Coordinates of C-alpha atoms and ligand atoms in Angstrom, one line a residue:
X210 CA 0.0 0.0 0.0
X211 CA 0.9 3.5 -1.2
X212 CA 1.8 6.1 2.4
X213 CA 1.0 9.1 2.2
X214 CA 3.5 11.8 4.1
X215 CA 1.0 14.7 5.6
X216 CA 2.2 17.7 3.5
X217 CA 3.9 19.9 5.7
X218 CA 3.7 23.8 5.8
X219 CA 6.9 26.1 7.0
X220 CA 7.2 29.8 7.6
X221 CA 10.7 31.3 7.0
X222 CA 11.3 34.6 8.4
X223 CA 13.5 37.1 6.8
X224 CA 13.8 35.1 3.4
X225 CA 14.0 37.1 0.6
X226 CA 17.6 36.2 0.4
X227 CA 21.2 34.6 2.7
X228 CA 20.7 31.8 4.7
X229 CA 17.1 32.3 4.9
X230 CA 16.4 32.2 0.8
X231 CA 18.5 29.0 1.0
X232 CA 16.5 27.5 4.0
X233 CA 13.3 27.8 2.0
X234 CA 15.1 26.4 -1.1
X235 CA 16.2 23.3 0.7
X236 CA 12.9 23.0 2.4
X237 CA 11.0 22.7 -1.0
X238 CA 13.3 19.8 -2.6
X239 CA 12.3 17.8 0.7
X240 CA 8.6 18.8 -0.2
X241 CA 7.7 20.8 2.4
X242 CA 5.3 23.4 1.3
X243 CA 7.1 26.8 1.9
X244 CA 6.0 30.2 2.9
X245 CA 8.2 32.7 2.0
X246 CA 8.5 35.8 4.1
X247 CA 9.7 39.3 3.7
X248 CA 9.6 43.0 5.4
X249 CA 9.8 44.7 1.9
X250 CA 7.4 42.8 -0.5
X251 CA 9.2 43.4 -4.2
X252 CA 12.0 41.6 -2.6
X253 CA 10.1 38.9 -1.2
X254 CA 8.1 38.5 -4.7
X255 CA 11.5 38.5 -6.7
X256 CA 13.2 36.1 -4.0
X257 CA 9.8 33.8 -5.0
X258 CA 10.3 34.2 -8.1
X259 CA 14.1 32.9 -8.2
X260 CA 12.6 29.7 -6.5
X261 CA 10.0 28.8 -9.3
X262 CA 12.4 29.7 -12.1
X263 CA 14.6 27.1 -10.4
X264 CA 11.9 24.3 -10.8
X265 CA 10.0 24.9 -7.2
X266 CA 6.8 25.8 -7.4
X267 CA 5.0 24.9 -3.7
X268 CA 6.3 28.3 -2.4
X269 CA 4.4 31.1 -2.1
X270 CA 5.2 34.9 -0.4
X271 CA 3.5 36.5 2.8
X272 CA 4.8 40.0 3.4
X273 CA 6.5 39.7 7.2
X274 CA 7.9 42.1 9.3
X275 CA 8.8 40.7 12.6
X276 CA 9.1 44.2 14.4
X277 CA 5.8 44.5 13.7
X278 CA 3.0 43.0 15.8
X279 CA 0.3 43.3 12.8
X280 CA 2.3 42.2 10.4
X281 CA 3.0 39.0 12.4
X282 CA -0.7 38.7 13.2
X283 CA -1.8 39.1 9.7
X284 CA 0.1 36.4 8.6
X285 CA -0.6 34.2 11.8
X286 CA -4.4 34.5 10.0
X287 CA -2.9 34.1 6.8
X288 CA -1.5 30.7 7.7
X289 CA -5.1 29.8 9.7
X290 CA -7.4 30.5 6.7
X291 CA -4.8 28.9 3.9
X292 CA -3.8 25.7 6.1
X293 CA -5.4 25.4 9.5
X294 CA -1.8 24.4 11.1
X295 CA 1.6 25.5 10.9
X296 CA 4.5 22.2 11.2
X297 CA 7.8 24.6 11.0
X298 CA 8.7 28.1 11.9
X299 CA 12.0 28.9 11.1
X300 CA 13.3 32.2 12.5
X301 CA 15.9 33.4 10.6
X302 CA 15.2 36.9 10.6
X303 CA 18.2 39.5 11.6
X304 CA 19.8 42.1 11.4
X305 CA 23.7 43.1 12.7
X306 CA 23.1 45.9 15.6
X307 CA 25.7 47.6 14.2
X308 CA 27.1 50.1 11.4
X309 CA 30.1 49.6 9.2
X310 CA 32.1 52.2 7.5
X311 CA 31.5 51.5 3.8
X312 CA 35.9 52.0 3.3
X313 CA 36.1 48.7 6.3
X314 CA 34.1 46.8 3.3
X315 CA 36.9 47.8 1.0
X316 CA 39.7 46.9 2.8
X317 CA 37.7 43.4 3.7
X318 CA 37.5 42.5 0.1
X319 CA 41.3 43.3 -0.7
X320 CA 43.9 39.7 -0.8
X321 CA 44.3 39.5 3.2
X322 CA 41.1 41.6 4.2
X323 CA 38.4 40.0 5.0
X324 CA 38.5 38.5 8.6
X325 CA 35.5 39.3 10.4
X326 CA 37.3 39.8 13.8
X327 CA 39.0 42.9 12.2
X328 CA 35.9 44.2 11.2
X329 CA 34.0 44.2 14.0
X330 CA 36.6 46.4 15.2
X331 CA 35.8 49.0 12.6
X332 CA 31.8 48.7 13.6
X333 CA 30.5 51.6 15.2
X334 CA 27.8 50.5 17.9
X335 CA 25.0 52.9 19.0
X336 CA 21.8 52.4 20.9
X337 CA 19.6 53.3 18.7
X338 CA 21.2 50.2 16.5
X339 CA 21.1 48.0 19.6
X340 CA 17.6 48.4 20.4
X341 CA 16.6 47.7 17.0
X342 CA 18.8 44.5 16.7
X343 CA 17.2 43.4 20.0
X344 CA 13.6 44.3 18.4
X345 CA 14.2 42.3 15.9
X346 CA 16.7 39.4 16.6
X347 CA 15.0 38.7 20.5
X348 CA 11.8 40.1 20.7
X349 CA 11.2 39.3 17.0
X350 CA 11.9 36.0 17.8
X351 CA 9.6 36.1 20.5
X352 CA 6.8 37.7 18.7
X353 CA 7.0 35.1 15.8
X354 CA 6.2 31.9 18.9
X355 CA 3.3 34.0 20.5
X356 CA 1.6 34.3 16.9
X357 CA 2.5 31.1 15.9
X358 CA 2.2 28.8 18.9
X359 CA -1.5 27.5 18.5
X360 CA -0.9 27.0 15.2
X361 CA 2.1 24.9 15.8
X362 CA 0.3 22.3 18.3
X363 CA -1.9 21.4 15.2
X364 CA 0.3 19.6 14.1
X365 CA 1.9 16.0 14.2
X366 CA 5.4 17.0 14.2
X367 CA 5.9 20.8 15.4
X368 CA 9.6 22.4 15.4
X369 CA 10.6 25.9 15.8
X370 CA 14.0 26.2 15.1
X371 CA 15.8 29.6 16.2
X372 CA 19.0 30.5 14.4
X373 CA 21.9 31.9 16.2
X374 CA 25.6 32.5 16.0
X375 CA 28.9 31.4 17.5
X376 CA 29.0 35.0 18.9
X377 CA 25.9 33.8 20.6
X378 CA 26.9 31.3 22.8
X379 CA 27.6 32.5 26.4
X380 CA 31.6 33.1 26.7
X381 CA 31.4 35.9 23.6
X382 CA 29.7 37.7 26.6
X383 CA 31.9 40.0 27.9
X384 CA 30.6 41.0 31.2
X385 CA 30.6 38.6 33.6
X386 CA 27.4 39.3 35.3
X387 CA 25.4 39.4 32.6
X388 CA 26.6 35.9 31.7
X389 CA 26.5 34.0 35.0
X390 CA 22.9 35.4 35.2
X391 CA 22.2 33.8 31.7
X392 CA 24.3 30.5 32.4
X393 CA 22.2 30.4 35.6
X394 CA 19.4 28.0 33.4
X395 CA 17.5 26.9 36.4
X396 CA 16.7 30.8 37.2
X397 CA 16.3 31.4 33.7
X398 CA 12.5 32.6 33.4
X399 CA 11.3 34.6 30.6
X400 CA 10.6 37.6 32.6
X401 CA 14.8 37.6 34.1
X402 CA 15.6 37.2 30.4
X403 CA 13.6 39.9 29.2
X404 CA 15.1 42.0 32.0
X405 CA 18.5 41.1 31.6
X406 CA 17.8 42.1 28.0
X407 CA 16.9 45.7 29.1
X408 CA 19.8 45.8 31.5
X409 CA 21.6 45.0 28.4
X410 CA 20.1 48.1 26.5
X411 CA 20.8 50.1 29.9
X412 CA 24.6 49.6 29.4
X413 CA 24.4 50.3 26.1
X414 CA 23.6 53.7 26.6
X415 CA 26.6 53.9 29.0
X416 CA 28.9 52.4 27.0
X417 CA 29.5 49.2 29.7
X418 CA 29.6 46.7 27.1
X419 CA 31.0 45.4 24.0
X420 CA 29.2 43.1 21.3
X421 CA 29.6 41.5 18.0
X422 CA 27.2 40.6 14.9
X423 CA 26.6 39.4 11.7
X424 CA 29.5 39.5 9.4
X425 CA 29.6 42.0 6.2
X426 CA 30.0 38.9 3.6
X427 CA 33.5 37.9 5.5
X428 CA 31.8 34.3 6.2
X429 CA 33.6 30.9 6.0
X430 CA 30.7 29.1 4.9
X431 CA 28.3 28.8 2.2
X432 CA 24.8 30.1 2.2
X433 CA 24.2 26.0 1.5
X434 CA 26.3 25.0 4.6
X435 CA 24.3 27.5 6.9
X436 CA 20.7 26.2 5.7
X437 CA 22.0 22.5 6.3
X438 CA 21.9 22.6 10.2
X439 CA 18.2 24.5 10.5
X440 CA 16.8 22.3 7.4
X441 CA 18.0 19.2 9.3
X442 CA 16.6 20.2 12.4
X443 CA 13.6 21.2 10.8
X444 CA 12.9 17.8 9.3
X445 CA 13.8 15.4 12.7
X446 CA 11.5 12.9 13.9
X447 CA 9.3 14.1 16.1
X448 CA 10.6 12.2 19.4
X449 CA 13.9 14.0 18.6
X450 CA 15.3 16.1 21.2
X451 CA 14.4 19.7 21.9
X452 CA 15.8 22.8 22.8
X453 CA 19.4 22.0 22.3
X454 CA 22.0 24.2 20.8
X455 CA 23.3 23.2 17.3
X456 CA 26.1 23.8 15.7
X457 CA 25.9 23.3 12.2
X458 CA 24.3 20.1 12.6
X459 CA 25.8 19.1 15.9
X460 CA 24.6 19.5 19.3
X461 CA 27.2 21.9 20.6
X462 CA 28.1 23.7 23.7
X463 CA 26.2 26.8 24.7
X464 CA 28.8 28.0 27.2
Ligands
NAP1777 N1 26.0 35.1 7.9 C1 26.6 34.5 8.9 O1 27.9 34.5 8.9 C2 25.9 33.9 10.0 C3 26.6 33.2 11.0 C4 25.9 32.7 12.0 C5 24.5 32.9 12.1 N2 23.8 33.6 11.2 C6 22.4 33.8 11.3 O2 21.7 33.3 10.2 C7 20.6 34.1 10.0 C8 20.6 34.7 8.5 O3 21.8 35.4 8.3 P1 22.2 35.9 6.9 O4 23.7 36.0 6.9 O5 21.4 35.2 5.8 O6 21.7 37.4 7.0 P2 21.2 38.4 5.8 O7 21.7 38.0 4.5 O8 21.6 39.8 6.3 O9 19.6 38.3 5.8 C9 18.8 38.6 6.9 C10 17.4 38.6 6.5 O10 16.6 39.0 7.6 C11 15.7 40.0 7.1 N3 15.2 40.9 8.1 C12 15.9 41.8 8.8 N4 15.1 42.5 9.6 C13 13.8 42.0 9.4 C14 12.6 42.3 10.0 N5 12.4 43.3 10.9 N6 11.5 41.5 9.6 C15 11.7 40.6 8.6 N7 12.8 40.3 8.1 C16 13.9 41.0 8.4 C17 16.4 40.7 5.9 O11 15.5 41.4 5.1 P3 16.0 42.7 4.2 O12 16.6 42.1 3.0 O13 14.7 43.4 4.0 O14 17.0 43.4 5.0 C18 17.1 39.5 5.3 O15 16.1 38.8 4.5 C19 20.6 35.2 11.0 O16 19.7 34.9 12.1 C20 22.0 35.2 11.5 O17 22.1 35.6 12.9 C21 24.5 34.1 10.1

């Protein structure tokens, strides 16, 4: 007898194009049927595009800003009316938190330029860039869950997979407070992270910290070897484990 695999329905935030574009590419040639998301919708409709011209065609484009509490709630709805469940939410939506000085590109992209460590010391770092990375990258995150969640437990196998960075694991934290607090899991609740968060913000302002992003085009890797991990994780069993820090596709220290 013939089986049947449910058809499976995935959000990607923020893909339009990076990592993100590629996520929802390798998400369609496992036939999952792929949402497409964008802020700006030309770019989300062209990024589409790209994807059917390449043979997919079960994608289509929700516009998606995740700053944006009614944009995430119109396509919560959007999802509800169109499949009645959501079975992956892949946020992948970010942005650096920082500035770079268009002549730091320059010198990257000369024979011996190029390492993202000596970039980041050319970033300049305001608040105003902080709090929008935070808006964005954490509470975007956040937002995306809340509209999501009901949606999620509809189905048979629900995954939510959160993309991060080696700069986010605990010891690229440079104050030592902050990151005992955070290591601190069994405190951990959702109201001390959202605080420590805000503490975070609170520093900015008086320049008590130091932080690091997303890297200018200076990465090692493929746009194919970062979709790997979050496309595998995406696709696990539904027993698998949960809440585990990956890298690439190996559980990996947090610390
Ligand atoms: N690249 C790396 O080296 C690296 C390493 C480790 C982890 N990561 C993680 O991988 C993910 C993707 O990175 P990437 O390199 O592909 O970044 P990217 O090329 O800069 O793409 C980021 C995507 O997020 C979108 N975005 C930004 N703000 C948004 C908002 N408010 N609402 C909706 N979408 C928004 C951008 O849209 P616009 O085009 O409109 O700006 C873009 O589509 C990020 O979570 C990053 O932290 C990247």
């Amino acid at each position: 007898m013939e089986s049947t695999i449910p058809e499976r329905i995935a959000v990607v935030t923020g893909s339009n194009k990076g990592i993100g574009l590629e996520i929802c590419r390798q998400l369609l040639s496992k036939g999952v049927k792929v949402v497409l998301t964008a802020r700006d919708e030309e770019r989300g409709i062209a990024a589409v595009k790209k994807l059917q011209e390449s043979g997919a065609s079960d994608v289509v484009f929700h516009q998606l800003d995740v700053a944006d509490v009614s944009s995430a709630e119109a396509l919560g709805k959007f999802i509800q009316t169109q499949f009645g469940k959501l079975d992956i939410l892949v946020n992948n939506a970010a942005v650096s938190g920082a500035e770079i000085e268009p002549q730091a590109l320059t010198l990257s992209n000369q024979p011996g330029g190029g390492a993202f460590s000596s970039l980041l010391d050319m970033t300049l770092e305001t608040h105003e860039k902080a709090e929008e990375c935070i808006n964005i990258n954490y509470y975007g995150t956040k937002r995306m869950c809340k509209v999501f969640i009901s949606l999620l437990q509809l189905s048979q196998a629900p995954k939510i997979i959160n993309l991060s960075s080696g700069y986010g694991r605990l010891k690229c934290i440079p104050g030592e407070a902050i990151r005992k607090k955070i290591a601190n899991i069994n405190d951990l609740t959702e109201e001390r992270l959202d605080a420590l968060v805000e503490s975070f913000l609170n520093d900015f302002k008086e320049e008590k910290h130091k932080e690091n992003d997303i890297n200018w085009n200076t990465g090692t890797r493929t746009v194919e070897e970062g979709a790997k991990g979050p496309v595998m994780l995406a696709l696990l069993p539904n027993d698998s484990p949960s809440g585990l820090f990956y890298c690439q596709t190996e559980v990996s220290s947090f610390e």
